[in-house]
mmCIF file of C-alpha atoms in Angstrom:
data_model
loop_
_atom_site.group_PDB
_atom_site.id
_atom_site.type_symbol
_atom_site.label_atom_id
_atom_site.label_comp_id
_atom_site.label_asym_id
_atom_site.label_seq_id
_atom_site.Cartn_x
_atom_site.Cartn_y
_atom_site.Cartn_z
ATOM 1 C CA UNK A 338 39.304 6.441 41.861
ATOM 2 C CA UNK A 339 38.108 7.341 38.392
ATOM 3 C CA UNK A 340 35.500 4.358 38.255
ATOM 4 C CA UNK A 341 34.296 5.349 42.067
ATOM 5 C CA UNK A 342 33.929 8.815 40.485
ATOM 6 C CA UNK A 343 32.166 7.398 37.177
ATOM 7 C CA UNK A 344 29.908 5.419 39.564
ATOM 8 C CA UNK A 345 29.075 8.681 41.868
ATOM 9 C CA UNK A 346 27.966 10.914 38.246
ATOM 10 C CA UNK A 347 25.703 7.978 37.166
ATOM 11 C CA UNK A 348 24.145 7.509 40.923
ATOM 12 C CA UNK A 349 23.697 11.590 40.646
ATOM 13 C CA UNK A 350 22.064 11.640 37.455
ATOM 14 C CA UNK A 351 19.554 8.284 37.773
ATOM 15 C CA UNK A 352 18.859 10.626 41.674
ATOM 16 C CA UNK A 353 17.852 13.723 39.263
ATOM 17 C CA UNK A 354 16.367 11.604 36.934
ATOM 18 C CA UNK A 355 14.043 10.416 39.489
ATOM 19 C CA UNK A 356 13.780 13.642 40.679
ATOM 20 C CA UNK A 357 12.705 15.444 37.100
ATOM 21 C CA UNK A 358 10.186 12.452 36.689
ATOM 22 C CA UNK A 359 8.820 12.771 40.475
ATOM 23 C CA UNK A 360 8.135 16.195 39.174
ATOM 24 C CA UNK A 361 6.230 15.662 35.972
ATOM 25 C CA UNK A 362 4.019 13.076 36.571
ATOM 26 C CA UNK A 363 2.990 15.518 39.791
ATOM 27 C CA UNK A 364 -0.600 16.370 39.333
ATOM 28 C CA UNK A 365 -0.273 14.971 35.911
ATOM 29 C CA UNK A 366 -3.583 13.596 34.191
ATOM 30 C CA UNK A 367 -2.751 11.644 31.138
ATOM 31 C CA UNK A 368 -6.682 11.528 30.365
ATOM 32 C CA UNK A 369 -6.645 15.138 29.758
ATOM 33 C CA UNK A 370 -5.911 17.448 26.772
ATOM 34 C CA UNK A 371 -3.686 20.067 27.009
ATOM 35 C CA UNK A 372 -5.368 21.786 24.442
ATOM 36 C CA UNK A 373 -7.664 24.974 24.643
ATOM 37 C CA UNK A 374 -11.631 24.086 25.023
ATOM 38 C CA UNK A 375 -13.005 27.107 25.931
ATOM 39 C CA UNK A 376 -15.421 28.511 23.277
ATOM 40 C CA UNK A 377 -12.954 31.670 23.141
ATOM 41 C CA UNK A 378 -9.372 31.625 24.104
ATOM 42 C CA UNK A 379 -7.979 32.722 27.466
ATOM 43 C CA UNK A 380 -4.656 34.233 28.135
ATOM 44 C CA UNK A 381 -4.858 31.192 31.608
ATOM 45 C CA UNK A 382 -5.348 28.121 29.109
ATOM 46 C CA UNK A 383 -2.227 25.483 28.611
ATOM 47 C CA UNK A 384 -2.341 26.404 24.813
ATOM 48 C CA UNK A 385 -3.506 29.192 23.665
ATOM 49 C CA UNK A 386 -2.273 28.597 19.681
ATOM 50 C CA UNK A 387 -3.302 25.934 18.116
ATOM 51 C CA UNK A 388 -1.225 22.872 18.755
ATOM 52 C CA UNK A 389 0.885 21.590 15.968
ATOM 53 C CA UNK A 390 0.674 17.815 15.518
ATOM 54 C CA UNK A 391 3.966 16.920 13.073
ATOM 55 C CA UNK A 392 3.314 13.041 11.579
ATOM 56 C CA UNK A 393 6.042 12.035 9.627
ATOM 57 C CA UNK A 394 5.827 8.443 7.839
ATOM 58 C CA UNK A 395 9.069 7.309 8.744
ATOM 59 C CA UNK A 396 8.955 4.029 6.890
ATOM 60 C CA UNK A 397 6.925 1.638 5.224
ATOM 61 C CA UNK A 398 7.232 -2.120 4.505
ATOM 62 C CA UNK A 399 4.478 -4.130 2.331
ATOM 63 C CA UNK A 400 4.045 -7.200 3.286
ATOM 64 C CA UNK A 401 1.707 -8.722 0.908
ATOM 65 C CA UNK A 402 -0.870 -7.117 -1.695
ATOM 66 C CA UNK A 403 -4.785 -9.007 -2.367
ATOM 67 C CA UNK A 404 -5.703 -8.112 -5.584
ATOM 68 C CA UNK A 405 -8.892 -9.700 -5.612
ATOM 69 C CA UNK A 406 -9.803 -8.460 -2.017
ATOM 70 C CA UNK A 407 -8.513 -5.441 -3.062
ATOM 71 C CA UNK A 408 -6.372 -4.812 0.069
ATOM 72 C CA UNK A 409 -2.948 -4.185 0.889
ATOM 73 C CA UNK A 410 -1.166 -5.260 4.058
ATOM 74 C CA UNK A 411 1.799 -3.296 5.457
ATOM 75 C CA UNK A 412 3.726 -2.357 8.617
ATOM 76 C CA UNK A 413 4.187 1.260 9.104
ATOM 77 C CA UNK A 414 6.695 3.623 11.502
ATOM 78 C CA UNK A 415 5.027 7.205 12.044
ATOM 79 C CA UNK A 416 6.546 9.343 14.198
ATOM 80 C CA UNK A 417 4.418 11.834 15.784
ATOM 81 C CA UNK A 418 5.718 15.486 17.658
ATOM 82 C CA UNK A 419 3.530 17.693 19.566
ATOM 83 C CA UNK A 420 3.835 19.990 22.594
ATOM 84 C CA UNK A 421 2.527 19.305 26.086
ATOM 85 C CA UNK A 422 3.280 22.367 28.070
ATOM 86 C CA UNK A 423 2.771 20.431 31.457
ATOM 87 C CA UNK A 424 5.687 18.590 30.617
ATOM 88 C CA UNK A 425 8.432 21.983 30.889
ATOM 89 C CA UNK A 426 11.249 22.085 33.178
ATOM 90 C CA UNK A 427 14.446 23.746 34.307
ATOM 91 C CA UNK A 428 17.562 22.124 33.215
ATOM 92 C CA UNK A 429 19.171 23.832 35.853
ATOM 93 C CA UNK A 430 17.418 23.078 38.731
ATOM 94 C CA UNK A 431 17.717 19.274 37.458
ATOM 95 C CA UNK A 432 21.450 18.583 36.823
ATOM 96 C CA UNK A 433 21.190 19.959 33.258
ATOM 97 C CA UNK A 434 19.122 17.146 32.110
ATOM 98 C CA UNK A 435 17.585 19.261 29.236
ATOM 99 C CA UNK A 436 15.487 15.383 27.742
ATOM 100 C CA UNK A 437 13.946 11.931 29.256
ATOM 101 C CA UNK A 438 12.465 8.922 28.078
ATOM 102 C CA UNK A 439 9.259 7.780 29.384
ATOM 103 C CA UNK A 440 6.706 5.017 28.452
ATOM 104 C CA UNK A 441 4.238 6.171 26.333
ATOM 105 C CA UNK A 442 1.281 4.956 28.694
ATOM 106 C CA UNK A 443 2.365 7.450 31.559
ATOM 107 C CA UNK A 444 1.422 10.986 29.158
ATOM 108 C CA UNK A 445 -1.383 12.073 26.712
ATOM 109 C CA UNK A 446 -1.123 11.541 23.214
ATOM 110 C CA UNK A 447 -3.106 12.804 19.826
ATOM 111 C CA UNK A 448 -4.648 10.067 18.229
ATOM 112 C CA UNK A 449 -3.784 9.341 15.040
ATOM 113 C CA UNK A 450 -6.252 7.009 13.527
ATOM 114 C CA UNK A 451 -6.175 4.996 10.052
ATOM 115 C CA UNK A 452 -8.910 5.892 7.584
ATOM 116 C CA UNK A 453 -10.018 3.464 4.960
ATOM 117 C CA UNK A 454 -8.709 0.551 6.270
ATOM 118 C CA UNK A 455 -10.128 -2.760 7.788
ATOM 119 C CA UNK A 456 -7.192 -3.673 10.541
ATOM 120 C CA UNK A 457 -5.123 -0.950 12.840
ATOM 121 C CA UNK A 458 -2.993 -2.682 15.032
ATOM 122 C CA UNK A 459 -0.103 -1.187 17.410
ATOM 123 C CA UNK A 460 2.644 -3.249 16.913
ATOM 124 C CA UNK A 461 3.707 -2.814 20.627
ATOM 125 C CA UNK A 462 1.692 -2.187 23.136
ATOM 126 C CA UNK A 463 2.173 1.833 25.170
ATOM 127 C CA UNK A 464 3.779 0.198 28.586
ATOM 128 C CA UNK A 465 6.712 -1.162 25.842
ATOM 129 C CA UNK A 466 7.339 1.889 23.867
ATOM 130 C CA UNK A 467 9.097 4.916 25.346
ATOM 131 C CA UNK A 468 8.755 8.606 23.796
ATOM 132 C CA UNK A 469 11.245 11.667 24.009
ATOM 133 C CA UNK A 470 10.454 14.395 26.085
ATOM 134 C CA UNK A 471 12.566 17.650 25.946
ATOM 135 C CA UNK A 472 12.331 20.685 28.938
ATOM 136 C CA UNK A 473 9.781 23.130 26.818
ATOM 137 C CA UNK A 474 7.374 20.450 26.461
ATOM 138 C CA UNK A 475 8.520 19.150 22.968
ATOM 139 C CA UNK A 476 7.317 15.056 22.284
ATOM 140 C CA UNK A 477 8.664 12.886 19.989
ATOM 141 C CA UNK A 478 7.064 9.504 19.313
ATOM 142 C CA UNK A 479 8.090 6.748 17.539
ATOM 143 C CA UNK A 480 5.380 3.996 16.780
ATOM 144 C CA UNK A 481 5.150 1.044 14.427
ATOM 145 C CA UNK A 482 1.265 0.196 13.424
ATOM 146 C CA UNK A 483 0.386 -3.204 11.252
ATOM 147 C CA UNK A 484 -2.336 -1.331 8.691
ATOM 148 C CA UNK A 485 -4.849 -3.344 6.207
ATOM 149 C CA UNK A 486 -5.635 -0.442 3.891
ATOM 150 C CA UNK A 487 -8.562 -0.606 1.065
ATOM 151 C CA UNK A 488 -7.212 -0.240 -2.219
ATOM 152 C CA UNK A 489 -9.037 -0.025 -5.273
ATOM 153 C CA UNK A 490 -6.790 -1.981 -8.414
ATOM 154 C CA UNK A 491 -7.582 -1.271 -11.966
ATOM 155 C CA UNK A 492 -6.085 -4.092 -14.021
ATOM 156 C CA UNK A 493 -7.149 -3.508 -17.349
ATOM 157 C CA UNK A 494 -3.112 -3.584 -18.459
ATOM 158 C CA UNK A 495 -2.744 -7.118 -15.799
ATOM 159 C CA UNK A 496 0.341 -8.065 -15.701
ATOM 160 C CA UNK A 497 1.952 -4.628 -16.815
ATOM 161 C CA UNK A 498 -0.201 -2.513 -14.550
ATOM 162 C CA UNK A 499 0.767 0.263 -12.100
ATOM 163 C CA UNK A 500 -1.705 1.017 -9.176
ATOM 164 C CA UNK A 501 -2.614 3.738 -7.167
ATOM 165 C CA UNK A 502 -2.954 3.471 -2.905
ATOM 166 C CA UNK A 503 -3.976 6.060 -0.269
ATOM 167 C CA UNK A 504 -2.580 4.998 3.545
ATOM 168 C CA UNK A 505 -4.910 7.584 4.919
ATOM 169 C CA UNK A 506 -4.297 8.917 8.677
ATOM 170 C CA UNK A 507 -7.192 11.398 10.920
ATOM 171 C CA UNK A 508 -7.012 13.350 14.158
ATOM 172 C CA UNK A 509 -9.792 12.587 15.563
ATOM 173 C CA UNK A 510 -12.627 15.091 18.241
ATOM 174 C CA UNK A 511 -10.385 18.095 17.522
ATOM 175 C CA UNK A 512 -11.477 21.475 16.032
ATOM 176 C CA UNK A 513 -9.406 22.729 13.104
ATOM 177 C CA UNK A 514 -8.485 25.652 14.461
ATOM 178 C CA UNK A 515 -7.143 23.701 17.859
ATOM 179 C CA UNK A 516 -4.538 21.760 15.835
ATOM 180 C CA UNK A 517 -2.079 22.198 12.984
ATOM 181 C CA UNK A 518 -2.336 18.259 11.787
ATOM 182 C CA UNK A 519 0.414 17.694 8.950
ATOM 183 C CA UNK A 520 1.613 15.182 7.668
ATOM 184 C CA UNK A 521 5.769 15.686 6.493
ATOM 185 C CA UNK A 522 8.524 13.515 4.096
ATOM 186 C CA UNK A 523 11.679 13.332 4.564
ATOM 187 C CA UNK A 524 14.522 12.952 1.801
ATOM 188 C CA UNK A 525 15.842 9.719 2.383
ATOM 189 C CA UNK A 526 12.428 7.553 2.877
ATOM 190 C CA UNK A 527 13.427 3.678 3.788
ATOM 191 C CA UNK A 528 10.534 1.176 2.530
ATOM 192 C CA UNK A 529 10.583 -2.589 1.611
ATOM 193 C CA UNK A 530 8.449 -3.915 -1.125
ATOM 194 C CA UNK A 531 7.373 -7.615 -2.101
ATOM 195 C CA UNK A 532 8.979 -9.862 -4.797
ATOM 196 C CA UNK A 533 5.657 -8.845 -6.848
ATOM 197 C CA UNK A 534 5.169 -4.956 -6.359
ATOM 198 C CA UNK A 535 7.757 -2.840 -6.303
ATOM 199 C CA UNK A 536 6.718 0.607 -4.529
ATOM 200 C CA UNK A 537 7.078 4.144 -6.278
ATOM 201 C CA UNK A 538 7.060 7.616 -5.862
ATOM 202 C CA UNK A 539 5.174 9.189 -2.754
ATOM 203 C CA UNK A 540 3.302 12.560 -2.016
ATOM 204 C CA UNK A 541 0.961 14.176 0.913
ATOM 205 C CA UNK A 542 -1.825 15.445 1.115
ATOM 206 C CA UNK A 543 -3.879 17.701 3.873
ATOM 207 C CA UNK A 544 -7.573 17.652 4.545
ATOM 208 C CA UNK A 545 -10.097 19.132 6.330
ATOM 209 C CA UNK A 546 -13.610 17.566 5.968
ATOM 210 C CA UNK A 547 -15.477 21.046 7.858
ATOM 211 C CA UNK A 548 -14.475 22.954 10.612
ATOM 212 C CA UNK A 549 -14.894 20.100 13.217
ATOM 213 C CA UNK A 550 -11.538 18.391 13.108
ATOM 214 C CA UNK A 551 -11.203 15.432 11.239
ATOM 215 C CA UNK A 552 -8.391 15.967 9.914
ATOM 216 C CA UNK A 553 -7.144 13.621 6.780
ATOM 217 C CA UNK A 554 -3.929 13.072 6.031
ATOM 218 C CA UNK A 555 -3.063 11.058 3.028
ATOM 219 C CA UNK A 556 -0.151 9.490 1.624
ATOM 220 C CA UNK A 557 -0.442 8.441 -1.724
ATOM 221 C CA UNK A 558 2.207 5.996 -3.229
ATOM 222 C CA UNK A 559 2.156 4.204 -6.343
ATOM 223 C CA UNK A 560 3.131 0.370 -7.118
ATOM 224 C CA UNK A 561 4.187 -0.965 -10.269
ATOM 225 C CA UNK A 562 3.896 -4.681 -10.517
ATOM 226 C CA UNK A 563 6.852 -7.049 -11.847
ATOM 227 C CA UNK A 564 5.941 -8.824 -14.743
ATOM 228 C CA UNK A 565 8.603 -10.815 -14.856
ATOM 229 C CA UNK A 566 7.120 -14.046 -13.457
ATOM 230 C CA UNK A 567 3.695 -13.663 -15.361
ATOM 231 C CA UNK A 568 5.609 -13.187 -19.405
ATOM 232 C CA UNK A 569 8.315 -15.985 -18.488
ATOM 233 C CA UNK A 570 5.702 -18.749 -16.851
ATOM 234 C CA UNK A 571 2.451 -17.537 -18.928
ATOM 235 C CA UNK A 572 2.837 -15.712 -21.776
ATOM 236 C CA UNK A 573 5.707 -16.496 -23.168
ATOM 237 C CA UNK A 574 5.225 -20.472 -22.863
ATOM 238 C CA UNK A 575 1.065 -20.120 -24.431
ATOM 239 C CA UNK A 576 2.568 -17.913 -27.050
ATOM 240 C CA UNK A 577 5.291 -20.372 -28.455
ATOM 241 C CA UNK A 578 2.894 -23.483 -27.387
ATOM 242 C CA UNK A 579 0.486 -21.517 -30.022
ATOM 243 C CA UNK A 580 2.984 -21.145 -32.724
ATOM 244 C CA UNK A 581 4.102 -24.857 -32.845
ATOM 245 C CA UNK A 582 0.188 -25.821 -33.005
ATOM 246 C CA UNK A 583 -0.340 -23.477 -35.924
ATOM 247 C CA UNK A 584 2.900 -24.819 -37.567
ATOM 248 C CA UNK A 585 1.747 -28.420 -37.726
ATOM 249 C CA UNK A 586 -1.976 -28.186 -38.363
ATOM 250 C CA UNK A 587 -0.525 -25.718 -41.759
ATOM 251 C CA UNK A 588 2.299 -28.129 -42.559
ATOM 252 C CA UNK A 589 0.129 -31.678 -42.225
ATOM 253 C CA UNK A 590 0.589 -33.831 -45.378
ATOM 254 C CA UNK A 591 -1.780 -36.980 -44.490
ATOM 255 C CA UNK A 592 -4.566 -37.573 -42.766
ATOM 256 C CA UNK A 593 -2.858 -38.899 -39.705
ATOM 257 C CA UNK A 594 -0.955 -35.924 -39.321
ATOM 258 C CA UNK A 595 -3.621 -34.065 -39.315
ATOM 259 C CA UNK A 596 -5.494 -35.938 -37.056
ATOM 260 C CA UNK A 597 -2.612 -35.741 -34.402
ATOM 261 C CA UNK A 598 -2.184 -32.088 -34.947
ATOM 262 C CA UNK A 599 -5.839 -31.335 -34.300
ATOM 263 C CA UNK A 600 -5.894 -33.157 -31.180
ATOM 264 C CA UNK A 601 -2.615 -31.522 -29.918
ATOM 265 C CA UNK A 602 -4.729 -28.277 -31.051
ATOM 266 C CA UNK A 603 -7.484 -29.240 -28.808
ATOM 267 C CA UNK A 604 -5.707 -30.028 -26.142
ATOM 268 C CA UNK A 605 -3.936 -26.320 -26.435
ATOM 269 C CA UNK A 606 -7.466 -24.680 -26.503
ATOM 270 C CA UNK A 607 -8.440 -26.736 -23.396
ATOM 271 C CA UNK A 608 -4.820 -25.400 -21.804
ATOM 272 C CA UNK A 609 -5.536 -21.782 -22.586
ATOM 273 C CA UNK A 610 -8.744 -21.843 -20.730
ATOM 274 C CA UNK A 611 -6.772 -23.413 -17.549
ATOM 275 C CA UNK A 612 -4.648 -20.019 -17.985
ATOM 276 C CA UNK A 613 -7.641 -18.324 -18.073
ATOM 277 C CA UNK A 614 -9.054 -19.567 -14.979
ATOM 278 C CA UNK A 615 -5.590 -18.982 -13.349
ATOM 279 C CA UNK A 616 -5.620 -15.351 -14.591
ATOM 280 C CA UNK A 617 -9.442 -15.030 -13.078
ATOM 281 C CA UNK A 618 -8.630 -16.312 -9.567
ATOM 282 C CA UNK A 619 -5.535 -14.024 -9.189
ATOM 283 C CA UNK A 620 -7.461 -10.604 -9.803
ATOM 284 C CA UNK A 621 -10.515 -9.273 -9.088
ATOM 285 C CA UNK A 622 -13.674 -9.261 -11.000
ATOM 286 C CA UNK A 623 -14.348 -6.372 -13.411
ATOM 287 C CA UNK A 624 -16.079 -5.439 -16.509
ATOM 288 C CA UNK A 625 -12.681 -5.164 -18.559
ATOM 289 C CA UNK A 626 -11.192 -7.912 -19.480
ATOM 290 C CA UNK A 627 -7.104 -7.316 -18.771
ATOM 291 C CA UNK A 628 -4.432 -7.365 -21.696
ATOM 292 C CA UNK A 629 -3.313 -10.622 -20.639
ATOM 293 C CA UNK A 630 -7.038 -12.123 -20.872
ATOM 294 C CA UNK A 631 -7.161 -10.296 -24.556
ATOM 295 C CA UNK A 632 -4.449 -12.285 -25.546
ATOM 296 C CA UNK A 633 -5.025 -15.825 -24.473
ATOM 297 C CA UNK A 634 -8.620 -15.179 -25.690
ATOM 298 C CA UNK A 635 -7.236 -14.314 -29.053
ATOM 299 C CA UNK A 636 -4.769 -17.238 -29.106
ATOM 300 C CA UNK A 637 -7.407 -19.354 -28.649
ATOM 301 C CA UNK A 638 -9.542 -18.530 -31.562
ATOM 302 C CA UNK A 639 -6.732 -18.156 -34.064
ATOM 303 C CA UNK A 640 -6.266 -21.724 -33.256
ATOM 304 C CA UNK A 641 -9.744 -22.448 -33.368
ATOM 305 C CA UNK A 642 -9.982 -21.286 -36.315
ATOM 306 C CA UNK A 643 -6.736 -23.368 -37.462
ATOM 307 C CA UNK A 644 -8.294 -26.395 -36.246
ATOM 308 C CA UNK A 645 -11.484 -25.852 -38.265
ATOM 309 C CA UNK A 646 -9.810 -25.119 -41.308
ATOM 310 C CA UNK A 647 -7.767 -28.053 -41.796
ATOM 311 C CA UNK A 648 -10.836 -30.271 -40.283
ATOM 312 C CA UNK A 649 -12.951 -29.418 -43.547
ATOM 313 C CA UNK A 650 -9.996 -28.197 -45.405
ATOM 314 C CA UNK A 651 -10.993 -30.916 -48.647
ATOM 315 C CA UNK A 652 -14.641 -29.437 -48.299
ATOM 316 C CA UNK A 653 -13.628 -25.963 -48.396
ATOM 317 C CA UNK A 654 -10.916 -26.690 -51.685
ATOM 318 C CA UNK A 655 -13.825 -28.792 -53.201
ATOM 319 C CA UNK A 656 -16.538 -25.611 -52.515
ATOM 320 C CA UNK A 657 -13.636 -23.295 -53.647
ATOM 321 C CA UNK A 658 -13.084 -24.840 -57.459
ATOM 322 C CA UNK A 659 -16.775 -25.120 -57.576
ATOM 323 C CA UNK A 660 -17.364 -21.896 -57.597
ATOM 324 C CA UNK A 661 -14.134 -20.946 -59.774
ATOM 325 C CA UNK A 662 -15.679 -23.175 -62.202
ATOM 326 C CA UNK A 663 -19.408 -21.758 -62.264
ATOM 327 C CA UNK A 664 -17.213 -17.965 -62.083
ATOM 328 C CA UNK A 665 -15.263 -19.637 -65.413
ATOM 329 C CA UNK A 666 -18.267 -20.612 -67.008
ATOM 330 C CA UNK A 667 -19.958 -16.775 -66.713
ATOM 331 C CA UNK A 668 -17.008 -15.411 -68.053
ATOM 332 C CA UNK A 669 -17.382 -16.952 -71.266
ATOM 333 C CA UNK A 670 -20.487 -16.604 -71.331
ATOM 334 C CA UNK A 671 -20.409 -12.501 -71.428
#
């Protein structure tokens, strides 16, 4: 009896359901605004206030960051709100179904457009994604959108640097004083970052380019890099590989010695500008050399300069006591 009953509620609400969705989609153009176009506002328009569009950045996951395309790669979850007033109802005269689900291809929808970037890509198409509809009109949607953004990277302080990115979003066609387009955080923010980048602190910002709509909204997030792999397989290896060269072409007794310590010298030098090369292909080009670039450039001409000194080491000594000698004789001369 009670799963008969269970089974008679479930047939009566898929029959209102049907019903409340029968009703909607009556008359319903999905290729048409509900806002206000008339040059002056009518008390007979669908909306006569401007229409709030709510955006919220939901989350955020970075999938991979090309420093010397200067582009970043992520997935992001926005999840838009706005009214549609042609989409109210009556609980009551529907079996007190006060919400429904529909796919997101059956109603309008505001635009929201990425700015700056080179690839905007649904994740899903519209028939696969359902929004929330509630009885005065109120529509939630939640999409996911793969975004290339453009991001410019300053690395003068490579490997220790911190950048700067804008994932920039625009309402298209619409007049500023026909929407409210914001953009809105929440407290707990979910993101994933990349073994490399690890992503920061956020904050919005609002935009209107004139009065004609286009409407910015920016997000701008910060990454700090992990220098971890960079100081442990680069700069920490060069730097000790420098200090052992230095010690032995100081420390060589015989010619031999020095001979095999100049060679091992050269062969450093030649190893610093494979790091060098490596460092060049992994960021872009600029006109400042990074920290990391100052200091293998610097490692290799102290031990440049190592190598030079002990090659004509006798010839220096031997041009040193000549002149200590021809300073020795002036000095008893006066």
């Amino acid at each position: 009896h009670c799963h008969c009953s269970n089974w008679m509620i479930a047939e009566s609400f898929l029959t209102q359901n049907h019903k409340l969705l029968g009703t909607l989609m009556e008359g319903y153009d999905s290729a048409l605004s509900p806002y206000n176009t008339h040059s002056v506002l009518q008390n007979r328009s669908l909306v006569d206030e401007p229409g709030n569009i709510e955006n919220q950045l939901n989350f955020v996951r970075l999938i991979r960051v090309e420093e010397r395309e200067q582009q970043i790669y992520t997935v992001l979850v926005i999840i838009t709100k706005w009214r549609d007033p042609r989409l109210r109802w009556d609980p009551s005269e529907f079996g007190g179904i006060d919400h429904i689900y529909l796919q997101a291809d059956l109603l309008w929808h505001p635009e929201v457009a990425a700015c700056d970037s080179s690839a905007y890509t649904p994740v899903l198409p519209d028939h696969s994604v359902f929004v929330k509809v509630d009885f005065n009109g109120n529509v939630v949607a939640d999409r996911a959108y793969a975004v290339t953004y453009i991001c410019e990277f300053d690395i003068a302080d490579f490997p220790f640097d911190k950048q700067k990115c804008r994932l920039c979003f625009f309402l298209p066609i619409y007049k500023k004083q026909r929407t409210n387009g914001r953009m809105k955080t929440v407290n707990s923010f979910p993101f994933e970052d990349t073994p490399e980048w690890e992503l920061g602190e956020f904050d919005v910002e609002t935009q209107f380019k004139n009065k004609y709509t286009l409407v910015r909204l920016f997000y701008n997030i910060s990454m700090t890099r992990r220098c971890e792999f960079w100081v442990k397989m680069l700069i920490a290896p060069s730097f000790l590989l420098g200090c052992l060269i230095l010690i032995g072409l100081l420390i060589s007794a015989d010619d031999k010695e020095k001979s095999n310590a100049v060679n091992l010298g050269l062969t450093t030098m030649m190893s610093m500008t494979v790091i060098l090369g490596i460092i060049s292909e992994s960021i872009p080009k600029s006109k400042d050399l990074p920290v990391m670039g100052h200091f293998i450039l610097y490692e290799i001409v102290i031990i440049e300069a190592a190598v030079v000194s002990v090659l004509y080491s006798e010839r220096i000594s031997k041009h040193l006591r000549r002149i200590g000698r021809k300073l020795g004789v002036l000095h008893r001369l006066k």
